[in-house]
GROMACS .gro file of C-alpha atoms in nm:
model
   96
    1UNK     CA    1   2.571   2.993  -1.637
    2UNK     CA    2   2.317   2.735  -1.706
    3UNK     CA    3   1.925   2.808  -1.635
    4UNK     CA    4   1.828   2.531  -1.390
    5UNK     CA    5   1.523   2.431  -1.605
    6UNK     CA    6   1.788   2.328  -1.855
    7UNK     CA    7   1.965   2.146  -1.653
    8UNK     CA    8   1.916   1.728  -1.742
    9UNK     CA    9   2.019   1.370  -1.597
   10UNK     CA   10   2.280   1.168  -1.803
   11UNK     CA   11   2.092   0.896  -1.721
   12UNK     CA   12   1.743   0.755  -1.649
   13UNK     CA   13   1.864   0.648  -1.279
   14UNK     CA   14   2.005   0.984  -1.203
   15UNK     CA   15   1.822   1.313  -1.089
   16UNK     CA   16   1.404   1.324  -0.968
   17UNK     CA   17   1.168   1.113  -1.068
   18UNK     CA   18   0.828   1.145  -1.125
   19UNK     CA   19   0.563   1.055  -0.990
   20UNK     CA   20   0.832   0.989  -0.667
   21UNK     CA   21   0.820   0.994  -0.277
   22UNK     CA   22   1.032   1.304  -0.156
   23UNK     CA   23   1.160   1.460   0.155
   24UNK     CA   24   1.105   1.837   0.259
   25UNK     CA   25   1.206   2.031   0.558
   26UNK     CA   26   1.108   2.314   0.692
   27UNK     CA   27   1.265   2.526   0.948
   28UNK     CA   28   1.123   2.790   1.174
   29UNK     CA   29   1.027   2.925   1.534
   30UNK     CA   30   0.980   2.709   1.778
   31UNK     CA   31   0.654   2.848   1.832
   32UNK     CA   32   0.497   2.827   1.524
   33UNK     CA   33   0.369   2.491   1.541
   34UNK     CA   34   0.547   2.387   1.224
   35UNK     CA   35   0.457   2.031   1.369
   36UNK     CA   36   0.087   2.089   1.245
   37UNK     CA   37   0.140   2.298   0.990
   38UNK     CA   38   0.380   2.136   0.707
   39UNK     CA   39   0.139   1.846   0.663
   40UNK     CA   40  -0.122   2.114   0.674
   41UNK     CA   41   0.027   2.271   0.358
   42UNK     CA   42   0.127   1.968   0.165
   43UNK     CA   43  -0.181   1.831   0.179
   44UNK     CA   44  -0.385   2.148   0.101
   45UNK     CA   45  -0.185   2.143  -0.236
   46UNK     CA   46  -0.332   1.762  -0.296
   47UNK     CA   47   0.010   1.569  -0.179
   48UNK     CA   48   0.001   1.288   0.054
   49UNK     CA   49   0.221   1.288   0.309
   50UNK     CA   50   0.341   0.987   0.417
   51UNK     CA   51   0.201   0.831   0.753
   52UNK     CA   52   0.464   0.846   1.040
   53UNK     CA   53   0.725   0.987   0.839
   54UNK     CA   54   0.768   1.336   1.027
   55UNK     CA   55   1.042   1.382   1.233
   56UNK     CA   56   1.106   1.711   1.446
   57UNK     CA   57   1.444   1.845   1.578
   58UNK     CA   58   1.498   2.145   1.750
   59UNK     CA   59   1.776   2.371   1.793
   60UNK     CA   60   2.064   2.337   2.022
   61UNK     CA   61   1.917   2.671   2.231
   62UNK     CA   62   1.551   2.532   2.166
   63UNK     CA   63   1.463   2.840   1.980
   64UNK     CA   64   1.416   2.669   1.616
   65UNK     CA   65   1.258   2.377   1.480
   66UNK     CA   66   1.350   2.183   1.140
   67UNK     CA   67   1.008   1.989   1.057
   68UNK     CA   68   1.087   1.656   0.818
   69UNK     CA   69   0.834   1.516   0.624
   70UNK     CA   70   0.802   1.232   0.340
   71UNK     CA   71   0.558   1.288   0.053
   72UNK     CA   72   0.442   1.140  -0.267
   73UNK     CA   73   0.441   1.357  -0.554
   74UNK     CA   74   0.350   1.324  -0.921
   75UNK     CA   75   0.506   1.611  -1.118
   76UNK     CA   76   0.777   1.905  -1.072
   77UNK     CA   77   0.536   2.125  -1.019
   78UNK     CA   78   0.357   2.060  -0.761
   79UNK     CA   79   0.730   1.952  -0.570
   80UNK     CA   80   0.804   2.315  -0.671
   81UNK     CA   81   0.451   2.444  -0.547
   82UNK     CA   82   0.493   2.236  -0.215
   83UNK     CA   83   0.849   2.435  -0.145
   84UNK     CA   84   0.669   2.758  -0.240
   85UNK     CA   85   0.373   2.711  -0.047
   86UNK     CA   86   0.597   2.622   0.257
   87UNK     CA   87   0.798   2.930   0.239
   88UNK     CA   88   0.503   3.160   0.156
   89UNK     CA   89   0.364   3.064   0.507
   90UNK     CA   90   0.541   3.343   0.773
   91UNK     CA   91   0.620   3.069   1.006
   92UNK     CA   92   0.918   2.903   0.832
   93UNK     CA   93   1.175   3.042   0.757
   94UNK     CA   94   1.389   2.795   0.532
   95UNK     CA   95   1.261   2.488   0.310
   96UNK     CA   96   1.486   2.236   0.208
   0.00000   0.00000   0.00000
């Protein structure tokens, strides 16, 4: 099986680009204000999240919340820290 870090486009047009604009969600309680607290996180790691680019949608039973944000990034890393930091925080539950 191939490591991921090894893992290449074919071509220049294929696969992330950096520096880029990117899409994360989040999902968690209902409760846990994820709202507030994604662009909380992404922008205590230095990212800027895009104005007016969040978008919220809860669960059928209202229970969970998937949180939607658009960010500019300008390396792997910090897209990696961004999904890290997000799922270090109690609160959510799933990044995508």
């Amino acid at each position: 099986m191939k490591d991921l870090d090894d893992i290449r486009p074919q071509s220049p047009d294929q696969g992330f680009q950096f520096p880029g604009v990117f899409e994360i969600n989040a999902m968690g309680s209902a409760t846990a204000e994820l709202e507030r607290k994604v662009g909380e996180i992404l922008e205590g790691l230095g990212l800027s999240v895009l104005a007016g680019s969040q978008r919220v949608r809860p669960s059928r039973a209202g229970n969970y919340v998937s949180v939607s944000v658009s960010f500019t990034c300008p390396t792997r890393e910090l897209y990696d820290a961004a999904h890290a930091a997000l799922r270090a925080d109690p609160a959510v539950r799933w990044t995508l």
